[in-house]
Structure formats: structure tokens, C-alpha cells
Amino acid sequence: MARSRILVVGAGFGGVECVQRLERKLGPEEAEISLVTPVSYQLYLPLLPQVAAGVLTPQSVAVSLRRSRRHRTRIIPGGAIGVDPKAKICVIRKITGEITYQPYDYIVLAPGSITRTFDIPGLVDNARGMKTLAEAAYVRDHVIAQLDLADASTDEKEREARLQFVVVGGGYAGTETAACLQRVTSHAVRRYPRLDPKQIKWHLIDIAPKLMPELGDKLGATALDILRKRGIEVSLGVSIAKAGPDEVTFTDGRVLPCRTLIWTAGVVASPLIGTLGAETVRGRLMVSPELRVSGLDGVFALGDAGAVPDLAKGGDAICPPTAQHALRQGRTAADNVIATVRDQPLRPYEHKDLGLVVDLGGRDAVSKPMGVPLRGLPAQAVARGYHWSALRTNVAKARVLTNWVLNAVAGDDFVRTGFQAQKPASLHDFEYTNAYLTPEQVREHTASLTVRG
């Protein structure tokens, strides 16, 4: 019997969990497993705001795939830019730019997401995202550069613009980013004697009427109170009308002199999803409770890529695209691929909510583990304990713990590491959103190929 060819796309929470489970449960004689990823690590995304703040080094949240796998899986260094589900071929652009074609019998799509943008003048060119490790490192360099330039400037208008920072998005990413970076800049005044701490202003805005509504009214109000007491101006029901290189216009008419716009207003599924020509729900592939993509043989999807029915809520509810869900869906996808290979019954994805954690930097945090509301140091202990335990390797755990202790004892540093370019990089540059094919282009690529079964 020929070995099944299993291809996993994406090395996020779901993809890596799926690969590891496949390796544990499938024998080498049953299947050959391949993983497509442009980077050689799994990014621990929830800790990116702490990388931007310099609390953690970039390497701490980049968990090596070579350490966390069993060495059976072939890692293809590149990005999947198209899938032909009829021919069962995935089109891959390697990190060298070379196009290659990977045939499969079963494919698990876990390519993650990209930053969601809108048709706002100047947004794509002037906003910075917080979705990748490179973006977090760039944002840190950029913020410190503004402090350096403001400290050296003799022009009050320039200084005012450089010391105003705007974060768009009142979800977890935006709230934690604003909180962590504000803490850094507030500590910076001790190292920049020419800066007036009253001139450093952080703005957090969101079009929604509530901050982090998933926390509930009480904890959401607590988080809002913490941010405002720290001097962050939070504006709800407001978004960006126009973004320029040195000023930002809000939808309420305010025009703010500003050189730093950080955009975290949600995510959308990877453009890879659009190459399959399959039915979608809210931009994600329609899948069954068993994570199979409707109408496509051998295709599974999860996380940000799949609109997985939420059986706990029932009705038309779908699971939110969180790391907690992606991790557990990765296990279910692996089990169902194995069941398909062995001609066994599949099982649906069901879950129990483990709660929420929000780290606001320092001693500030709000958490809701298993529905129990916490704030302050107990919430901080739960938040960091959860993140620490979720890291896959002991090396990553040691690095993160060491960084936390060092930051608590020695405080913040204000060092630019060289990511600050002469020409600011756009969202497209960091997230490669222009790299994907159309369904027609995918078919053109695969039409001339002869794939042996």
C-alpha cells in the first residue's frame, strides 16, 4: 500500500500541533508528512507586544521547529501561494523565489491570517502592523527613534508630532500593544532629560463601543480604568478617516500631529484561502464540524482559515480565530486525517472555553480563567503562567522567564537594533499580501503538470 502524502500549510499554533500529532500517531510506513512555512519557527503571537516593548527578545517568542518536532516531517521553506484542490497540488514560492509544486493526498490548511485593512486614504502606506516578528521589532525601533529624534529636535511642532502615538484596535493585540509601549515611553523620560513627560501621549481608539467586549462589562471597565489612569487616552466609537506621514485624522474630526500609527484593527484569513475557489463564511472556508472543507476531497482547514462550527454555542455560531481554538483544532484535524487514512470514523471539534488573559505590562493585568474574574498581580500571575506553560520547548520557556526576571530587576533599555529603515515599510511589505495567485492562475500553473498517484 502506497504511503499517503500529507501536507500541512502554516507553522502557527494549529499547524505545528497538527504535525506533531501526525508524527506521534502515524507510522513512517503509513504517511510522509510535509510542512510548508516561510520561517523556521513557530511564532508565539500573544507575546508580540512584549517584544515591541523590549521586555522579551525576538528569539524568545520564535520557537524553533527543529527543536519541537521529531525530525520525520519535511519542512519546505516557503509560502503556499495557491492550491488546486482538483489536481491536489499546492503551489509554493520558496524563500529563494523559486516556484515549486507539491502534490498531496491530504492537505491541512492552517496558514493563519493577515492584518485587516480598509479603504482609508494613506492607511496601508503609513500604518505599522503587529502581526509578525519583524513588525514587532520594527515598531520597537520606530518608537525609540521617535524619542531620540524628539530629544534632539529644536522644533516644537516636530517634537509634538514625534511624541504622539496612535494605536487603532481595542482588542487584545491593540490594548496590550498600547499598554506595553506606553509603559516603556513613560519610563524613558528618566533617560531623556530634555523630554517633557507631559508631551508623550498615547491614544487607543476603536470603532466599537466597548474595549475588549469578550472580557465582559466589569473586567472591560477595569481594563479601561487601568489604561486611563496610566495616561492613555482611549476613544471608543472612533476610527481613522485619513492617515498621513506626519498627521492622523480621526472620524470625529480631530487632526492629530503624529508620526506613529499602529494598526491592529482585526485580522482576515490568509489570501491563500481565495485561491481554492471554495465557499466561505466571513472570509473563512466553510468546513464541517470535522474540519473538512465542503465539496473538496482531502482538504481540511482550521484556525483563521476555517469557519469551524461552534458546537458549544450551537446555531450558526463559529469558533473565534484564537490561539486557544487553533491549538485544539490542530489536534482534531490530525486525528481526522489519520482516521481518513485508516478508513475510520471522524470526530467533530468540540471545546470548553478556558478563559481569557490580558497582560497590560508591569503589575497590571486582567484575566478570566475558567470564568473567574481577576485583576492586578493575581491576574498577571495567571496571564504569564498561561503563556509560559504554552511555550513548546524548555529553551523557549527558559528564555522568556529569564527576560521577565531581567526586565523586572534592571528595567527597560532604549536601544535601536537597526530595523529602522530609511523608508518605512508598509503592511504589504511585512505580510507579503501581494504574493498570492488567483484561482485561474493556480489552474494555469498546474494544468501542464502530470502528477503520479
PDB file of C-alpha atoms in Angstrom, residues 161-420:
ATOM      1  CA  ALA A 161       4.290  65.031  16.386  1.00  0.00           C
ATOM      2  CA  ARG A 162       7.026  62.574  17.291  1.00  0.00           C
ATOM      3  CA  LEU A 163       5.741  62.178  20.847  1.00  0.00           C
ATOM      4  CA  GLN A 164       2.143  61.371  19.870  1.00  0.00           C
ATOM      5  CA  PHE A 165       1.398  57.692  19.325  1.00  0.00           C
ATOM      6  CA  VAL A 166      -1.860  56.242  17.977  1.00  0.00           C
ATOM      7  CA  VAL A 167      -2.920  52.593  18.250  1.00  0.00           C
ATOM      8  CA  VAL A 168      -6.067  51.545  16.379  1.00  0.00           C
ATOM      9  CA  GLY A 169      -7.880  48.468  17.666  1.00  0.00           C
ATOM     10  CA  GLY A 170      -9.389  47.834  21.090  1.00  0.00           C
ATOM     11  CA  GLY A 171      -8.955  44.052  21.011  1.00  0.00           C
ATOM     12  CA  TYR A 172      -6.243  42.093  22.779  1.00  0.00           C
ATOM     13  CA  ALA A 173      -3.441  42.968  20.374  1.00  0.00           C
ATOM     14  CA  GLY A 174      -4.147  46.699  20.314  1.00  0.00           C
ATOM     15  CA  THR A 175      -4.813  47.046  24.034  1.00  0.00           C
ATOM     16  CA  GLU A 176      -1.704  45.106  25.058  1.00  0.00           C
ATOM     17  CA  THR A 177       0.449  46.911  22.477  1.00  0.00           C
ATOM     18  CA  ALA A 178      -0.663  50.358  23.665  1.00  0.00           C
ATOM     19  CA  ALA A 179      -0.269  49.380  27.330  1.00  0.00           C
ATOM     20  CA  CYS A 180       3.190  47.825  26.975  1.00  0.00           C
ATOM     21  CA  LEU A 181       4.646  50.565  24.769  1.00  0.00           C
ATOM     22  CA  GLN A 182       3.159  53.370  26.884  1.00  0.00           C
ATOM     23  CA  ARG A 183       4.891  51.867  29.902  1.00  0.00           C
ATOM     24  CA  VAL A 184       8.207  51.931  28.026  1.00  0.00           C
ATOM     25  CA  THR A 185       7.887  55.569  26.921  1.00  0.00           C
ATOM     26  CA  SER A 186       6.799  56.676  30.397  1.00  0.00           C
ATOM     27  CA  HIS A 187       9.957  55.111  31.834  1.00  0.00           C
ATOM     28  CA  ALA A 188      12.045  56.649  29.052  1.00  0.00           C
ATOM     29  CA  VAL A 189      11.839  60.191  30.427  1.00  0.00           C
ATOM     30  CA  ARG A 190      14.425  59.252  33.053  1.00  0.00           C
ATOM     31  CA  ARG A 191      16.894  58.635  30.208  1.00  0.00           C
ATOM     32  CA  TYR A 192      15.836  61.610  28.091  1.00  0.00           C
ATOM     33  CA  PRO A 193      16.218  64.686  30.298  1.00  0.00           C
ATOM     34  CA  ARG A 194      15.173  67.071  27.511  1.00  0.00           C
ATOM     35  CA  LEU A 195      11.760  65.408  27.099  1.00  0.00           C
ATOM     36  CA  ASP A 196       8.721  66.622  28.994  1.00  0.00           C
ATOM     37  CA  PRO A 197       6.724  63.566  30.163  1.00  0.00           C
ATOM     38  CA  LYS A 198       3.501  65.514  29.607  1.00  0.00           C
ATOM     39  CA  GLN A 199       4.307  65.726  25.888  1.00  0.00           C
ATOM     40  CA  ILE A 200       4.365  61.928  25.468  1.00  0.00           C
ATOM     41  CA  LYS A 201       0.792  60.968  24.608  1.00  0.00           C
ATOM     42  CA  TRP A 202      -0.694  57.605  23.686  1.00  0.00           C
ATOM     43  CA  HIS A 203      -4.086  57.238  22.027  1.00  0.00           C
ATOM     44  CA  LEU A 204      -6.025  53.965  21.770  1.00  0.00           C
ATOM     45  CA  ILE A 205      -9.054  54.140  19.505  1.00  0.00           C
ATOM     46  CA  ASP A 206     -11.657  51.661  18.319  1.00  0.00           C
ATOM     47  CA  ILE A 207     -14.868  51.944  16.355  1.00  0.00           C
ATOM     48  CA  ALA A 208     -16.563  49.531  18.801  1.00  0.00           C
ATOM     49  CA  PRO A 209     -18.477  50.931  21.795  1.00  0.00           C
ATOM     50  CA  LYS A 210     -16.565  48.765  24.302  1.00  0.00           C
ATOM     51  CA  LEU A 211     -12.971  47.808  24.969  1.00  0.00           C
ATOM     52  CA  MET A 212     -12.365  44.053  24.672  1.00  0.00           C
ATOM     53  CA  PRO A 213     -16.060  43.070  24.922  1.00  0.00           C
ATOM     54  CA  GLU A 214     -15.061  39.398  25.339  1.00  0.00           C
ATOM     55  CA  LEU A 215     -13.974  40.223  28.901  1.00  0.00           C
ATOM     56  CA  GLY A 216     -17.476  41.239  29.909  1.00  0.00           C
ATOM     57  CA  ASP A 217     -18.632  44.635  31.157  1.00  0.00           C
ATOM     58  CA  LYS A 218     -16.945  44.520  34.579  1.00  0.00           C
ATOM     59  CA  LEU A 219     -13.458  43.399  33.533  1.00  0.00           C
ATOM     60  CA  GLY A 220     -13.623  45.505  30.373  1.00  0.00           C
ATOM     61  CA  ALA A 221     -14.355  48.571  32.503  1.00  0.00           C
ATOM     62  CA  THR A 222     -11.465  47.601  34.813  1.00  0.00           C
ATOM     63  CA  ALA A 223      -9.047  47.416  31.882  1.00  0.00           C
ATOM     64  CA  LEU A 224     -10.303  50.759  30.574  1.00  0.00           C
ATOM     65  CA  ASP A 225      -9.813  52.343  34.001  1.00  0.00           C
ATOM     66  CA  ILE A 226      -6.240  50.992  34.238  1.00  0.00           C
ATOM     67  CA  LEU A 227      -5.311  52.417  30.843  1.00  0.00           C
ATOM     68  CA  ARG A 228      -6.797  55.845  31.529  1.00  0.00           C
ATOM     69  CA  LYS A 229      -5.115  56.102  34.929  1.00  0.00           C
ATOM     70  CA  ARG A 230      -1.811  55.465  33.179  1.00  0.00           C
ATOM     71  CA  GLY A 231      -2.465  58.404  30.873  1.00  0.00           C
ATOM     72  CA  ILE A 232      -3.599  56.560  27.736  1.00  0.00           C
ATOM     73  CA  GLU A 233      -6.414  58.440  26.022  1.00  0.00           C
ATOM     74  CA  VAL A 234      -8.990  55.849  24.983  1.00  0.00           C
ATOM     75  CA  SER A 235     -11.581  56.879  22.384  1.00  0.00           C
ATOM     76  CA  LEU A 236     -14.374  54.445  21.545  1.00  0.00           C
ATOM     77  CA  GLY A 237     -16.739  54.741  18.599  1.00  0.00           C
ATOM     78  CA  VAL A 238     -13.892  56.386  16.681  1.00  0.00           C
ATOM     79  CA  SER A 239     -11.624  55.251  13.867  1.00  0.00           C
ATOM     80  CA  ILE A 240      -9.225  56.704  11.300  1.00  0.00           C
ATOM     81  CA  ALA A 241     -10.522  58.787   8.404  1.00  0.00           C
ATOM     82  CA  LYS A 242      -7.124  59.558   6.869  1.00  0.00           C
ATOM     83  CA  ALA A 243      -3.507  58.654   7.607  1.00  0.00           C
ATOM     84  CA  GLY A 244      -0.545  60.766   6.560  1.00  0.00           C
ATOM     85  CA  PRO A 245       3.182  60.552   7.273  1.00  0.00           C
ATOM     86  CA  ASP A 246       3.016  63.272   9.942  1.00  0.00           C
ATOM     87  CA  GLU A 247      -0.648  63.545  10.955  1.00  0.00           C
ATOM     88  CA  VAL A 248      -3.711  61.379  11.509  1.00  0.00           C
ATOM     89  CA  THR A 249      -7.343  62.417  11.011  1.00  0.00           C
ATOM     90  CA  PHE A 250      -9.965  60.745  13.216  1.00  0.00           C
ATOM     91  CA  THR A 251     -13.538  60.091  12.127  1.00  0.00           C
ATOM     92  CA  ASP A 252     -14.742  62.544  14.794  1.00  0.00           C
ATOM     93  CA  GLY A 253     -12.884  65.335  13.003  1.00  0.00           C
ATOM     94  CA  ARG A 254      -9.790  65.594  15.207  1.00  0.00           C
ATOM     95  CA  VAL A 255      -6.474  66.029  13.399  1.00  0.00           C
ATOM     96  CA  LEU A 256      -3.500  64.812  15.392  1.00  0.00           C
ATOM     97  CA  PRO A 257       0.143  65.577  14.591  1.00  0.00           C
ATOM     98  CA  CYS A 258       1.607  62.083  14.708  1.00  0.00           C
ATOM     99  CA  ARG A 259       4.498  60.062  13.233  1.00  0.00           C
ATOM    100  CA  THR A 260       3.420  56.694  14.691  1.00  0.00           C
ATOM    101  CA  LEU A 261       0.233  54.867  13.686  1.00  0.00           C
ATOM    102  CA  ILE A 262      -0.031  51.230  14.810  1.00  0.00           C
ATOM    103  CA  TRP A 263      -2.908  49.356  13.175  1.00  0.00           C
ATOM    104  CA  THR A 264      -4.318  46.294  14.996  1.00  0.00           C
ATOM    105  CA  ALA A 265      -7.986  46.576  13.963  1.00  0.00           C
ATOM    106  CA  GLY A 266      -8.598  42.893  13.395  1.00  0.00           C
ATOM    107  CA  VAL A 267      -7.420  40.214  11.000  1.00  0.00           C
ATOM    108  CA  VAL A 268      -8.691  38.376   7.929  1.00  0.00           C
ATOM    109  CA  ALA A 269      -7.872  34.901   6.687  1.00  0.00           C
ATOM    110  CA  SER A 270      -4.759  34.448   4.569  1.00  0.00           C
ATOM    111  CA  PRO A 271      -5.256  35.298   0.867  1.00  0.00           C
ATOM    112  CA  LEU A 272      -4.361  31.651   0.202  1.00  0.00           C
ATOM    113  CA  ILE A 273      -7.992  30.813   1.055  1.00  0.00           C
ATOM    114  CA  GLY A 274      -9.221  32.699  -2.005  1.00  0.00           C
ATOM    115  CA  THR A 275      -7.136  30.567  -4.359  1.00  0.00           C
ATOM    116  CA  LEU A 276      -9.222  27.430  -3.766  1.00  0.00           C
ATOM    117  CA  GLY A 277     -12.428  28.899  -5.221  1.00  0.00           C
ATOM    118  CA  ALA A 278     -14.402  27.305  -2.364  1.00  0.00           C
ATOM    119  CA  GLU A 279     -17.379  28.590  -0.379  1.00  0.00           C
ATOM    120  CA  THR A 280     -16.507  30.870   2.523  1.00  0.00           C
ATOM    121  CA  VAL A 281     -18.171  32.225   5.657  1.00  0.00           C
ATOM    122  CA  ARG A 282     -16.982  35.666   6.802  1.00  0.00           C
ATOM    123  CA  GLY A 283     -13.861  35.206   4.714  1.00  0.00           C
ATOM    124  CA  ARG A 284     -13.021  31.768   6.128  1.00  0.00           C
ATOM    125  CA  LEU A 285     -13.507  28.416   4.397  1.00  0.00           C
ATOM    126  CA  MET A 286     -16.785  26.678   5.143  1.00  0.00           C
ATOM    127  CA  VAL A 287     -15.930  23.478   6.999  1.00  0.00           C
ATOM    128  CA  SER A 288     -17.860  20.699   8.695  1.00  0.00           C
ATOM    129  CA  PRO A 289     -17.549  20.075  12.451  1.00  0.00           C
ATOM    130  CA  GLU A 290     -14.894  17.511  11.471  1.00  0.00           C
ATOM    131  CA  LEU A 291     -12.885  20.364   9.854  1.00  0.00           C
ATOM    132  CA  ARG A 292     -13.337  19.073   6.295  1.00  0.00           C
ATOM    133  CA  VAL A 293     -13.785  21.749   3.632  1.00  0.00           C
ATOM    134  CA  SER A 294     -17.174  21.384   1.971  1.00  0.00           C
ATOM    135  CA  GLY A 295     -17.017  19.834  -1.516  1.00  0.00           C
ATOM    136  CA  LEU A 296     -13.232  19.359  -1.628  1.00  0.00           C
ATOM    137  CA  ASP A 297     -11.720  15.905  -1.281  1.00  0.00           C
ATOM    138  CA  GLY A 298      -8.898  15.561   1.232  1.00  0.00           C
ATOM    139  CA  VAL A 299      -8.916  19.227   2.297  1.00  0.00           C
ATOM    140  CA  PHE A 300      -9.080  20.230   5.977  1.00  0.00           C
ATOM    141  CA  ALA A 301      -8.966  23.772   7.378  1.00  0.00           C
ATOM    142  CA  LEU A 302      -8.714  25.258  10.859  1.00  0.00           C
ATOM    143  CA  GLY A 303      -7.923  28.363  12.875  1.00  0.00           C
ATOM    144  CA  ASP A 304      -8.117  31.634  10.949  1.00  0.00           C
ATOM    145  CA  ALA A 305      -8.633  29.681   7.708  1.00  0.00           C
ATOM    146  CA  GLY A 306     -11.705  27.644   8.665  1.00  0.00           C
ATOM    147  CA  ALA A 307     -15.168  28.744   9.772  1.00  0.00           C
ATOM    148  CA  VAL A 308     -15.434  25.923  12.301  1.00  0.00           C
ATOM    149  CA  PRO A 309     -18.958  25.472  13.721  1.00  0.00           C
ATOM    150  CA  ASP A 310     -19.087  26.243  17.446  1.00  0.00           C
ATOM    151  CA  LEU A 311     -20.986  23.230  18.750  1.00  0.00           C
ATOM    152  CA  ALA A 312     -20.889  24.598  22.300  1.00  0.00           C
ATOM    153  CA  LYS A 313     -22.973  27.629  21.302  1.00  0.00           C
ATOM    154  CA  GLY A 314     -24.990  25.953  18.555  1.00  0.00           C
ATOM    155  CA  GLY A 315     -26.909  27.606  15.733  1.00  0.00           C
ATOM    156  CA  ASP A 316     -24.831  29.445  13.157  1.00  0.00           C
ATOM    157  CA  ALA A 317     -22.056  30.315  15.627  1.00  0.00           C
ATOM    158  CA  ILE A 318     -18.472  29.724  14.503  1.00  0.00           C
ATOM    159  CA  CYS A 319     -15.376  29.479  16.663  1.00  0.00           C
ATOM    160  CA  PRO A 320     -13.390  32.706  17.032  1.00  0.00           C
ATOM    161  CA  PRO A 321      -9.928  32.702  15.418  1.00  0.00           C
ATOM    162  CA  THR A 322      -7.924  32.490  18.646  1.00  0.00           C
ATOM    163  CA  ALA A 323      -4.757  30.590  19.538  1.00  0.00           C
ATOM    164  CA  GLN A 324      -6.716  28.561  22.070  1.00  0.00           C
ATOM    165  CA  HIS A 325      -9.042  27.227  19.360  1.00  0.00           C
ATOM    166  CA  ALA A 326      -6.319  26.774  16.730  1.00  0.00           C
ATOM    167  CA  LEU A 327      -4.254  24.626  19.076  1.00  0.00           C
ATOM    168  CA  ARG A 328      -7.106  22.242  19.823  1.00  0.00           C
ATOM    169  CA  GLN A 329      -8.369  22.244  16.244  1.00  0.00           C
ATOM    170  CA  GLY A 330      -4.874  21.180  15.167  1.00  0.00           C
ATOM    171  CA  ARG A 331      -5.251  18.040  17.271  1.00  0.00           C
ATOM    172  CA  THR A 332      -8.714  17.317  15.870  1.00  0.00           C
ATOM    173  CA  ALA A 333      -7.524  17.861  12.285  1.00  0.00           C
ATOM    174  CA  ALA A 334      -4.634  15.450  12.817  1.00  0.00           C
ATOM    175  CA  ASP A 335      -6.931  12.823  14.331  1.00  0.00           C
ATOM    176  CA  ASN A 336      -9.371  13.153  11.436  1.00  0.00           C
ATOM    177  CA  VAL A 337      -6.655  12.937   8.783  1.00  0.00           C
ATOM    178  CA  ILE A 338      -5.404   9.780  10.498  1.00  0.00           C
ATOM    179  CA  ALA A 339      -8.956   8.406  10.649  1.00  0.00           C
ATOM    180  CA  THR A 340      -9.364   9.094   6.928  1.00  0.00           C
ATOM    181  CA  VAL A 341      -6.076   7.352   6.106  1.00  0.00           C
ATOM    182  CA  ARG A 342      -7.141   4.323   8.172  1.00  0.00           C
ATOM    183  CA  ASP A 343     -10.752   4.398   6.960  1.00  0.00           C
ATOM    184  CA  GLN A 344     -12.109   5.064  10.442  1.00  0.00           C
ATOM    185  CA  PRO A 345     -14.927   7.384  11.593  1.00  0.00           C
ATOM    186  CA  LEU A 346     -14.129  11.070  12.085  1.00  0.00           C
ATOM    187  CA  ARG A 347     -14.965  13.086  15.202  1.00  0.00           C
ATOM    188  CA  PRO A 348     -16.296  16.643  15.415  1.00  0.00           C
ATOM    189  CA  TYR A 349     -14.416  19.507  17.054  1.00  0.00           C
ATOM    190  CA  GLU A 350     -15.861  20.396  20.447  1.00  0.00           C
ATOM    191  CA  HIS A 351     -14.354  22.632  23.074  1.00  0.00           C
ATOM    192  CA  LYS A 352     -14.665  24.080  26.549  1.00  0.00           C
ATOM    193  CA  ASP A 353     -13.652  27.701  26.983  1.00  0.00           C
ATOM    194  CA  LEU A 354     -10.551  28.050  29.178  1.00  0.00           C
ATOM    195  CA  GLY A 355     -10.956  31.775  29.727  1.00  0.00           C
ATOM    196  CA  LEU A 356      -9.054  34.920  28.755  1.00  0.00           C
ATOM    197  CA  VAL A 357      -5.857  36.648  29.859  1.00  0.00           C
ATOM    198  CA  VAL A 358      -4.722  40.218  29.118  1.00  0.00           C
ATOM    199  CA  ASP A 359      -1.245  41.397  30.155  1.00  0.00           C
ATOM    200  CA  LEU A 360      -1.081  45.196  30.410  1.00  0.00           C
ATOM    201  CA  GLY A 361       2.579  45.357  31.441  1.00  0.00           C
ATOM    202  CA  GLY A 362       4.206  45.741  34.845  1.00  0.00           C
ATOM    203  CA  ARG A 363       1.787  44.682  37.575  1.00  0.00           C
ATOM    204  CA  ASP A 364      -1.296  45.459  35.530  1.00  0.00           C
ATOM    205  CA  ALA A 365      -3.413  42.686  34.038  1.00  0.00           C
ATOM    206  CA  VAL A 366      -6.975  41.403  33.826  1.00  0.00           C
ATOM    207  CA  SER A 367      -7.809  37.735  33.455  1.00  0.00           C
ATOM    208  CA  LYS A 368     -10.818  35.470  33.401  1.00  0.00           C
ATOM    209  CA  PRO A 369      -9.575  31.876  33.834  1.00  0.00           C
ATOM    210  CA  MET A 370     -12.467  29.409  33.752  1.00  0.00           C
ATOM    211  CA  GLY A 371     -14.873  32.338  34.182  1.00  0.00           C
ATOM    212  CA  VAL A 372     -13.225  33.703  37.372  1.00  0.00           C
ATOM    213  CA  PRO A 373     -12.526  37.478  37.053  1.00  0.00           C
ATOM    214  CA  LEU A 374      -9.097  38.645  38.298  1.00  0.00           C
ATOM    215  CA  ARG A 375      -7.110  41.870  38.190  1.00  0.00           C
ATOM    216  CA  GLY A 376      -3.710  43.120  39.319  1.00  0.00           C
ATOM    217  CA  LEU A 377      -0.955  40.740  40.416  1.00  0.00           C
ATOM    218  CA  PRO A 378      -3.155  37.600  40.584  1.00  0.00           C
ATOM    219  CA  ALA A 379      -4.285  38.267  37.010  1.00  0.00           C
ATOM    220  CA  GLN A 380      -0.691  38.942  35.980  1.00  0.00           C
ATOM    221  CA  ALA A 381       0.436  35.647  37.505  1.00  0.00           C
ATOM    222  CA  VAL A 382      -2.312  33.768  35.648  1.00  0.00           C
ATOM    223  CA  ALA A 383      -1.577  35.540  32.344  1.00  0.00           C
ATOM    224  CA  ARG A 384       2.161  34.949  32.413  1.00  0.00           C
ATOM    225  CA  GLY A 385       1.775  31.450  33.823  1.00  0.00           C
ATOM    226  CA  TYR A 386      -0.551  30.539  30.973  1.00  0.00           C
ATOM    227  CA  HIS A 387       1.747  31.949  28.290  1.00  0.00           C
ATOM    228  CA  TRP A 388       4.840  30.383  29.848  1.00  0.00           C
ATOM    229  CA  SER A 389       3.269  26.934  30.055  1.00  0.00           C
ATOM    230  CA  ALA A 390       2.014  27.166  26.441  1.00  0.00           C
ATOM    231  CA  LEU A 391       5.545  27.593  25.029  1.00  0.00           C
ATOM    232  CA  ARG A 392       6.557  24.351  23.333  1.00  0.00           C
ATOM    233  CA  THR A 393      10.197  23.955  24.306  1.00  0.00           C
ATOM    234  CA  ASN A 394      12.128  24.222  27.566  1.00  0.00           C
ATOM    235  CA  VAL A 395      14.621  26.518  25.839  1.00  0.00           C
ATOM    236  CA  ALA A 396      11.834  28.970  24.961  1.00  0.00           C
ATOM    237  CA  LYS A 397      10.470  28.796  28.498  1.00  0.00           C
ATOM    238  CA  ALA A 398      13.923  29.492  29.946  1.00  0.00           C
ATOM    239  CA  ARG A 399      14.477  32.466  27.641  1.00  0.00           C
ATOM    240  CA  VAL A 400      11.082  34.029  28.401  1.00  0.00           C
ATOM    241  CA  LEU A 401      11.401  33.555  32.162  1.00  0.00           C
ATOM    242  CA  THR A 402      14.932  34.990  32.155  1.00  0.00           C
ATOM    243  CA  ASN A 403      13.775  38.013  30.148  1.00  0.00           C
ATOM    244  CA  TRP A 404      10.889  38.652  32.542  1.00  0.00           C
ATOM    245  CA  VAL A 405      13.150  38.484  35.591  1.00  0.00           C
ATOM    246  CA  LEU A 406      15.814  40.687  33.970  1.00  0.00           C
ATOM    247  CA  ASN A 407      13.263  43.312  32.960  1.00  0.00           C
ATOM    248  CA  ALA A 408      11.724  43.325  36.449  1.00  0.00           C
ATOM    249  CA  VAL A 409      15.147  43.813  38.069  1.00  0.00           C
ATOM    250  CA  ALA A 410      17.004  46.021  35.577  1.00  0.00           C
ATOM    251  CA  GLY A 411      14.156  47.902  33.882  1.00  0.00           C
ATOM    252  CA  ASP A 412      13.876  48.928  30.242  1.00  0.00           C
ATOM    253  CA  ASP A 413      16.591  49.642  27.697  1.00  0.00           C
ATOM    254  CA  PHE A 414      16.206  52.093  24.832  1.00  0.00           C
ATOM    255  CA  VAL A 415      18.353  50.576  22.104  1.00  0.00           C
ATOM    256  CA  ARG A 416      17.576  50.643  18.392  1.00  0.00           C
ATOM    257  CA  THR A 417      18.758  47.419  16.773  1.00  0.00           C
ATOM    258  CA  GLY A 418      18.868  48.525  13.133  1.00  0.00           C
ATOM    259  CA  PHE A 419      15.412  47.606  11.846  1.00  0.00           C
ATOM    260  CA  GLN A 420      14.584  51.278  11.405  1.00  0.00           C
TER     261      GLN A 420
END
